[in-house]
PDB file of C-alpha atoms in Angstrom:
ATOM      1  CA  UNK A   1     -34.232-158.339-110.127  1.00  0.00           C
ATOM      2  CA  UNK A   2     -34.722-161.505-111.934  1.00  0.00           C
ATOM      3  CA  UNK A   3     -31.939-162.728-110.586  1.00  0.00           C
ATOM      4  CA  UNK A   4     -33.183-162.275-106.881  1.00  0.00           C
ATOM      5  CA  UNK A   5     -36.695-163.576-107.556  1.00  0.00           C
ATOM      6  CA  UNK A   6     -34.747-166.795-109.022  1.00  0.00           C
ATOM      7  CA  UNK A   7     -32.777-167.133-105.597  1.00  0.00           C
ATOM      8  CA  UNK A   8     -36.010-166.407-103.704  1.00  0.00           C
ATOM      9  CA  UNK A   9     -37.849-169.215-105.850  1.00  0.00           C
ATOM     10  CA  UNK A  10     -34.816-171.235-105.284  1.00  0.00           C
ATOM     11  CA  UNK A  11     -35.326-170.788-101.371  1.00  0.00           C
ATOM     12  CA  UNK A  12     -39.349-171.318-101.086  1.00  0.00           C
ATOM     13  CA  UNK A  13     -38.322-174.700-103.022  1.00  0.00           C
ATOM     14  CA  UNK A  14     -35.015-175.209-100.487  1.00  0.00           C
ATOM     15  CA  UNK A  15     -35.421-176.966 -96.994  1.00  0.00           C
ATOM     16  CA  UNK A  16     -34.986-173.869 -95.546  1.00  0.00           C
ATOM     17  CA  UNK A  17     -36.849-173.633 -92.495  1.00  0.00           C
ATOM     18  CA  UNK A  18     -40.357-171.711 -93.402  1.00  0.00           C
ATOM     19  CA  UNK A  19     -40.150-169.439 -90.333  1.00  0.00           C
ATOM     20  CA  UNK A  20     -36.503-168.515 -91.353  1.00  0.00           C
ATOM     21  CA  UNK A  21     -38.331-166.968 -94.740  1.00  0.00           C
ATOM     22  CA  UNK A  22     -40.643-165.593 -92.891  1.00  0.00           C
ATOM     23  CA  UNK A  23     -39.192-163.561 -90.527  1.00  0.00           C
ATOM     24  CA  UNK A  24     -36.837-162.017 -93.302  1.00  0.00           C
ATOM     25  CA  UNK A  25     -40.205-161.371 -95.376  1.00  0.00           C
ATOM     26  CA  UNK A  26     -41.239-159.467 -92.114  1.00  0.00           C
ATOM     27  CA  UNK A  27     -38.470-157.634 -91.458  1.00  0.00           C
ATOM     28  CA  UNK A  28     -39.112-156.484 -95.082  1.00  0.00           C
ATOM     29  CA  UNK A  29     -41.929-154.883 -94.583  1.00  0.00           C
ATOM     30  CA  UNK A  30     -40.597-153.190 -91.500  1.00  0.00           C
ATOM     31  CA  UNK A  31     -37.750-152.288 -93.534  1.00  0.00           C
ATOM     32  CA  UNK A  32     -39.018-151.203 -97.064  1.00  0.00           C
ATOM     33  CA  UNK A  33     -42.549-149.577 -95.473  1.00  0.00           C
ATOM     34  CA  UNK A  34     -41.050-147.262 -93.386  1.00  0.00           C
ATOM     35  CA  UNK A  35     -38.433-144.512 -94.778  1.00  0.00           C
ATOM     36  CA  UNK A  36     -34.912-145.714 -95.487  1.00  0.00           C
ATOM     37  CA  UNK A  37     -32.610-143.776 -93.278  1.00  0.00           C
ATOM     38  CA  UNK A  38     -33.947-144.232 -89.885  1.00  0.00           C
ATOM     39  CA  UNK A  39     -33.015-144.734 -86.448  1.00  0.00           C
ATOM     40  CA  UNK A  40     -34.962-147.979 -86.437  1.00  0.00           C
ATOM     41  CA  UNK A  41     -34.107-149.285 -89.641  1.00  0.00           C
ATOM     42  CA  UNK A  42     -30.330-149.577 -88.634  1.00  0.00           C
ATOM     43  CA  UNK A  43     -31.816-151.787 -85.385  1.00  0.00           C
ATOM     44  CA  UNK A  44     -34.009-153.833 -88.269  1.00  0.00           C
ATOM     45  CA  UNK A  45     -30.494-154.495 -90.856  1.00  0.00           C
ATOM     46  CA  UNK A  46     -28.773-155.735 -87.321  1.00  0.00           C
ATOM     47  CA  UNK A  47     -31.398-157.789 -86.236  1.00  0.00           C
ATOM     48  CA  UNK A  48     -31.453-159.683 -89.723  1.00  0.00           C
ATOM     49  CA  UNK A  49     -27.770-159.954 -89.400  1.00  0.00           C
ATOM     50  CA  UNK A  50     -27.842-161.637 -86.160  1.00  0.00           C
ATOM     51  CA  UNK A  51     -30.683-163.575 -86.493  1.00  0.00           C
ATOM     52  CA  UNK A  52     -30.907-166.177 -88.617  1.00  0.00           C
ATOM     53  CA  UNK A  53     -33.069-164.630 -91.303  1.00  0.00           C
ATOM     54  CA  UNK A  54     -32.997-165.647 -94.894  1.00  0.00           C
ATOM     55  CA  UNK A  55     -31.609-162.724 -96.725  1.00  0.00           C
ATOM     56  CA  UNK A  56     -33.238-163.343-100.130  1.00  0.00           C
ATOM     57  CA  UNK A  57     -36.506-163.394 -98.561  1.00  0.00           C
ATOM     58  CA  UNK A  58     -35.562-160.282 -97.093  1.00  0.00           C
ATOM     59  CA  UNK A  59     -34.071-158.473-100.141  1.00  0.00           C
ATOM     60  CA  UNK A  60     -37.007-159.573-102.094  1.00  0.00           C
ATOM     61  CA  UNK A  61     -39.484-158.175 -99.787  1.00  0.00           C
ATOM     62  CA  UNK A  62     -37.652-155.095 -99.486  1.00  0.00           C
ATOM     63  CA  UNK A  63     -38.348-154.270-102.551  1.00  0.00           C
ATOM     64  CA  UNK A  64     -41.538-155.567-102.994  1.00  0.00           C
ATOM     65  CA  UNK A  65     -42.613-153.328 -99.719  1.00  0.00           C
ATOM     66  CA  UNK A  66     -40.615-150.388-101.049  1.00  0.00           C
ATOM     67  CA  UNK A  67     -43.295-149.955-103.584  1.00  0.00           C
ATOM     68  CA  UNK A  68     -45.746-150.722-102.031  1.00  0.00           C
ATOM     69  CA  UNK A  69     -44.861-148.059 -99.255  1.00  0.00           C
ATOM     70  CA  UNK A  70     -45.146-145.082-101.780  1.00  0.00           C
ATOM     71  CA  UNK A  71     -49.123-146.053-102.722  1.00  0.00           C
ATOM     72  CA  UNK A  72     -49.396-146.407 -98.806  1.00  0.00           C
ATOM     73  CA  UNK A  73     -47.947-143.388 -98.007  1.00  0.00           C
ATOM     74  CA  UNK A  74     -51.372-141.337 -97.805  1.00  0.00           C
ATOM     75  CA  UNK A  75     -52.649-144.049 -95.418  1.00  0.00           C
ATOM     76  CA  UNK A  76     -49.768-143.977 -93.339  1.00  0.00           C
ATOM     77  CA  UNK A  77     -50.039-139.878 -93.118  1.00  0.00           C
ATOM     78  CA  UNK A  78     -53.489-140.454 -91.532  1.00  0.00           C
ATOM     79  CA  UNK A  79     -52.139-142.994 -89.135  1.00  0.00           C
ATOM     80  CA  UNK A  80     -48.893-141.105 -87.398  1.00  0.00           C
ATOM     81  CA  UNK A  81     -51.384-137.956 -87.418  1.00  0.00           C
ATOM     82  CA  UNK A  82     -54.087-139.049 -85.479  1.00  0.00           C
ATOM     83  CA  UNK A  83     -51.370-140.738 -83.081  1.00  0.00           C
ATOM     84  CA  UNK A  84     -49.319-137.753 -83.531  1.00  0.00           C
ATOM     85  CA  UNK A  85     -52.359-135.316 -82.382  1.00  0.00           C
ATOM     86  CA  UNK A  86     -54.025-137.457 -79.475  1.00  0.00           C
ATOM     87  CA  UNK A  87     -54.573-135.098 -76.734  1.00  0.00           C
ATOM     88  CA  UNK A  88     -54.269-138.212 -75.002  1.00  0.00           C
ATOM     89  CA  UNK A  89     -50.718-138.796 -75.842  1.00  0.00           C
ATOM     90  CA  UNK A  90     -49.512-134.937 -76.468  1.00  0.00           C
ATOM     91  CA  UNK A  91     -47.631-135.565 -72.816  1.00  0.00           C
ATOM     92  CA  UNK A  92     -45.781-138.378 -73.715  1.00  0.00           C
ATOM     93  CA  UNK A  93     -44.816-136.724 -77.251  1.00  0.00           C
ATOM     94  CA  UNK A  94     -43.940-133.311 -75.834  1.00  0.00           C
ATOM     95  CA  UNK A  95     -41.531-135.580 -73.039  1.00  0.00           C
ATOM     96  CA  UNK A  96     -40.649-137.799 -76.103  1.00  0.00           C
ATOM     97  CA  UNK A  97     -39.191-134.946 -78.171  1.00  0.00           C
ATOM     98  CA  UNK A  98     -37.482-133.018 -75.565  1.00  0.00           C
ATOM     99  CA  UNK A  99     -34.588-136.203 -75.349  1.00  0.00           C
ATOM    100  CA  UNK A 100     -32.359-136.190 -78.036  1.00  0.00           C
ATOM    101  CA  UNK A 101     -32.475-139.947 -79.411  1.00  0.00           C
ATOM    102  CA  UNK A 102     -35.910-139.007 -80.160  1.00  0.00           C
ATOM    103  CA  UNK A 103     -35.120-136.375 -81.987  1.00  0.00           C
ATOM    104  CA  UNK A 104     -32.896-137.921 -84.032  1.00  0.00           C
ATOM    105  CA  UNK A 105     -35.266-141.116 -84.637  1.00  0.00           C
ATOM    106  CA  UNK A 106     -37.683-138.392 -86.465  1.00  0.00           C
ATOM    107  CA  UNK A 107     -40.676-139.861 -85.080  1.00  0.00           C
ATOM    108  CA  UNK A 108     -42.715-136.819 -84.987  1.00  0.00           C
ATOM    109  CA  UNK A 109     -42.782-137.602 -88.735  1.00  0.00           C
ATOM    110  CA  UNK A 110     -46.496-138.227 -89.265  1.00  0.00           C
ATOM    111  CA  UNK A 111     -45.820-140.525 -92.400  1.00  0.00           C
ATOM    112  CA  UNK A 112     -42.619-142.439 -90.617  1.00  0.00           C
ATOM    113  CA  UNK A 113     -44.499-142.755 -87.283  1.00  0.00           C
ATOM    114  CA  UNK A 114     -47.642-144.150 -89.170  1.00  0.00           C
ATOM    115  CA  UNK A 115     -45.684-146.670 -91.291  1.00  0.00           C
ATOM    116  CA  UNK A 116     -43.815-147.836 -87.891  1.00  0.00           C
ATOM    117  CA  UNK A 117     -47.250-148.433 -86.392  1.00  0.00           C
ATOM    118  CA  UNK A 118     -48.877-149.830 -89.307  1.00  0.00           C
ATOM    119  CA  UNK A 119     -45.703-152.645 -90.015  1.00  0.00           C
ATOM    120  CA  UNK A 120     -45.241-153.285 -86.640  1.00  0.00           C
ATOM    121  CA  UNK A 121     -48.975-154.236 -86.132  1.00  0.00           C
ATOM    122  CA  UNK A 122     -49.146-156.128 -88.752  1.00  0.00           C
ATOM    123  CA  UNK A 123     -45.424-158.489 -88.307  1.00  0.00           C
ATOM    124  CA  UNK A 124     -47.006-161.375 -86.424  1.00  0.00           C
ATOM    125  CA  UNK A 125     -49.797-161.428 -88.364  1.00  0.00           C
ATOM    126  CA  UNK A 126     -47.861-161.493 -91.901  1.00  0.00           C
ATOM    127  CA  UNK A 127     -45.717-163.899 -89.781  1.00  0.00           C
ATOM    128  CA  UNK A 128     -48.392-166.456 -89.415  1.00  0.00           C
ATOM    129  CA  UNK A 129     -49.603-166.259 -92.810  1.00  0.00           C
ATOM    130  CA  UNK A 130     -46.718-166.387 -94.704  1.00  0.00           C
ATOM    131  CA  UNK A 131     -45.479-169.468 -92.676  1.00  0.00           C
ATOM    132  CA  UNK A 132     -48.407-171.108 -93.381  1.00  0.00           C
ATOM    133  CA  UNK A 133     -48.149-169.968 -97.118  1.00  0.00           C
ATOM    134  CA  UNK A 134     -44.887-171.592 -97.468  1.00  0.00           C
ATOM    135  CA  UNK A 135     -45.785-174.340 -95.742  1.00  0.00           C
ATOM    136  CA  UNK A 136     -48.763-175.033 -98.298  1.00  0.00           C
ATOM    137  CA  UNK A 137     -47.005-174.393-101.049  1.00  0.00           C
ATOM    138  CA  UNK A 138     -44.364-177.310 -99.886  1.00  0.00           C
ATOM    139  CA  UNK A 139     -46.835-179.665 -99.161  1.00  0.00           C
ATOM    140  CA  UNK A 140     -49.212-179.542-102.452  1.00  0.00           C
ATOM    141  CA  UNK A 141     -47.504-177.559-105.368  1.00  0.00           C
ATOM    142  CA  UNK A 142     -44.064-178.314-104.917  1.00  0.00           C
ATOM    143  CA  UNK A 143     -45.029-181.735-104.531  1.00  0.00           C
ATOM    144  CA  UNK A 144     -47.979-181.816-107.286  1.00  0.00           C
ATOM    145  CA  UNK A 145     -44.666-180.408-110.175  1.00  0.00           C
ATOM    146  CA  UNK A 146     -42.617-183.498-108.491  1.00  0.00           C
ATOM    147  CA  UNK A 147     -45.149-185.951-109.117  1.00  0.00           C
ATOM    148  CA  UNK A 148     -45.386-184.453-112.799  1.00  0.00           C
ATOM    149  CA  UNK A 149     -44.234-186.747-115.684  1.00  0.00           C
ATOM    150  CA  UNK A 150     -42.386-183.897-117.118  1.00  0.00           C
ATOM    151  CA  UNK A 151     -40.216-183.281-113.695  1.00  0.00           C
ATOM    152  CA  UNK A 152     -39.756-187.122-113.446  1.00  0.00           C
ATOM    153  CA  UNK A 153     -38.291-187.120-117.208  1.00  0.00           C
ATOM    154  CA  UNK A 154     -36.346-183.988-116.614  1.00  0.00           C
ATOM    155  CA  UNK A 155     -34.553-185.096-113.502  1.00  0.00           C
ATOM    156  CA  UNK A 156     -34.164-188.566-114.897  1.00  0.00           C
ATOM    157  CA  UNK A 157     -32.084-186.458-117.607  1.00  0.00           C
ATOM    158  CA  UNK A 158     -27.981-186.113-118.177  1.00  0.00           C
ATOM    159  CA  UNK A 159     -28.675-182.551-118.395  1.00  0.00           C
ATOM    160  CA  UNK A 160     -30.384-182.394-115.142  1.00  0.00           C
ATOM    161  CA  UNK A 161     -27.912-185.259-113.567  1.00  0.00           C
ATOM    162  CA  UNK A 162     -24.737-182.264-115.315  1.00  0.00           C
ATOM    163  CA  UNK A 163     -26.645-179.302-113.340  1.00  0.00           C
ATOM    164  CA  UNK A 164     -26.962-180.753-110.248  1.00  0.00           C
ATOM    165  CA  UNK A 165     -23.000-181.409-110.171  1.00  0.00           C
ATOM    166  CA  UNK A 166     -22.114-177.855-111.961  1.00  0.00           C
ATOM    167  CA  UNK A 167     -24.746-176.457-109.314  1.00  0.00           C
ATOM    168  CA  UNK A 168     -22.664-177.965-106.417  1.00  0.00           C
ATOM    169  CA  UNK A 169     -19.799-176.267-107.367  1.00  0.00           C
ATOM    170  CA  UNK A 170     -20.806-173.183-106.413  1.00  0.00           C
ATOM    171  CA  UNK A 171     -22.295-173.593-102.645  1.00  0.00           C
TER     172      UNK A 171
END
């Protein structure tokens, strides 16, 4: 785990593009919020595949939404039940269930249905905040520890100078 918060650290500090963190922080939450083996989830993994998604902000916030999901879970119980049970709706989930694909996606599953509608809500609005997040942090922290005497007499360093050519190595 340390290792992956190193490589997400490591990526926030990267000139990765900001929304490219972003959207694999969001498909995170989709991802670790709602239960693992799902219909949709499968749909999620290819869409971070395809798209150009960074994968350690992903994996990070996978796990970081995994946990949180369990301390959610009553919540999210609450939400898929009073969707579940809208007399409103009861149509559309009766006409819902009777195809097979439906079925199979388990959405009648009050907990699964209310973590769908609770991380899909909320995507474009973690979105926008955690691009601007990153974008802060890149503009005044990262650059306030560059400024610092300490980075300037680390980087002017052989052992930094020996890093940075061990480090290429790898990529």
């Amino acid at each position: 785990m340390t290792h992956l918060i190193a490589k997400f650290l490591k990526v926030l500090n990267s000139e990765t593009d900001p929304l490219q963190i972003s959207l694999g922080f969001c498909f995170a939450m989709i991802f670790g919020l709602t239960p693992l083996f799902s219909i949709h989830n499968i749909i999620i993994l290819l869409a971070v595949l395809i798209l150009r998604v960074n994968l350690s902000a992903f994996i990070v916030g996978w796990a970081f939404f995994t946990a949180l999901s369990f301390a959610l879970d009553p919540l999210f119980h609450i939400i898929g039940l009073a969707v579940l049970t809208t007399p409103a709706l009861e149509e559309l989930w009766t006409t819902l269930y009777n195809t097979t694909i439906f079925r199979l996606a388990n959405f009648n599953n009050t907990i699964l249905m209310g973590s769908l509608l609770f991380s899909v809500i909320l995507f474009i609005p973690l979105m926008i905040v955690s691009n601007t997040l990153i974008k802060k942090y890149r503009e005044h922290f990262l650059a306030w520890v560059e400024k610092t005497k300490i980075m300037q007499l680390f980087k002017a360093s052989k052992i930094y100078r020996a890093y940075q050519t061990v480090h290429g190595w790898k990529e």
